[in-house]
Amino acid sequence: MMKLYDFPLSGNCHKVRLMLSLLQLDYEIVAVNLTEGEQKSAAFLQLNLLGQVPVLIDNDVVVWDSQAILVYLARRYGGEKWLPTDADSMSKVMQWLSITANNIQNSIAAARLHFLFNTQLDLDLAQQKAHQILQIFNEHLSKRDWLECDRPTIADIACFPYIALAPQGKISLDAYPHVTNWINRIKDLPGYISMPGV
Ligand SMILES: N[C@@H](CCC(=O)N[C@@H](CS)C(=O)NCC(=O)O)C(=O)O
């Protein structure tokens, strides 16, 4: 059975939990206690040299990084549905994987970490960047239901958790109705599962 090295409050882990559930895949959770630094143990660094969750193990395949794991699951278990492989669609999906790993992680997710775990950062700058990216999502989603391909793909799954968790970073979604409607569409997907704060 697949194993997911996981931390319940991690939005990056939630991307993977959500995808596993949408694909109706069985897996076992291995809890990694981030507050005690278990992710930097020698044993864990053997799995992910960065010392971070999530990590997925599927037989002899070890994958770390939530975006990479979504790519793995979509291609290994989802056919063309969640990650189409024609050049145009695949690169369009990739754009949003980059946006989540960079723009969302460094703004919305960073602000949440500050309020949940007291991490130090320039909060004003993080919140300002958060509103810039939310404005871009709101505009993009004003013209379509899903980020790309007229259907849910791993682009949506990768961007969803931290956007839905934005209020935990004291970033209100009230000014972004198209984003809120998109969040609700994701919540309506068959197999959807939630996490604390969403
Ligand atoms: N780019 C990575 C980021 C992973 C990441 O930031 N993981 C956090 C939890 S959400 C973590 O393990 N933090 C503990 C640490 O860095 O020591 C991904 O998308 O999976």
mmCIF file of C-alpha atoms in Angstrom, residues 17-25 81-82 157 186 189-193:
data_model
loop_
_atom_site.group_PDB
_atom_site.id
_atom_site.type_symbol
_atom_site.label_atom_id
_atom_site.label_comp_id
_atom_site.label_asym_id
_atom_site.label_seq_id
_atom_site.Cartn_x
_atom_site.Cartn_y
_atom_site.Cartn_z
ATOM 1 C CA ARG A 17 -4.463 13.696 0.604
ATOM 2 C CA LEU A 18 -7.114 15.348 -1.565
ATOM 3 C CA MET A 19 -5.733 13.890 -4.802
ATOM 4 C CA LEU A 20 -5.487 10.391 -3.288
ATOM 5 C CA SER A 21 -9.108 10.681 -2.210
ATOM 6 C CA LEU A 22 -10.334 12.015 -5.568
ATOM 7 C CA LEU A 23 -8.590 9.053 -7.231
ATOM 8 C CA GLN A 24 -10.096 6.682 -4.626
ATOM 9 C CA LEU A 25 -6.663 5.287 -3.758
ATOM 10 C CA LYS A 81 -7.945 13.092 -16.791
ATOM 11 C CA TRP A 82 -6.030 15.140 -14.221
ATOM 12 C CA ILE A 157 -5.797 20.724 -6.640
ATOM 13 C CA ILE A 186 -13.783 21.947 -5.683
ATOM 14 C CA LEU A 189 -16.082 17.192 -6.426
ATOM 15 C CA PRO A 190 -16.876 13.507 -5.769
ATOM 16 C CA GLY A 191 -14.351 12.244 -3.218
ATOM 17 C CA TYR A 192 -13.557 15.704 -1.816
ATOM 18 C CA ILE A 193 -12.093 15.692 1.698
#
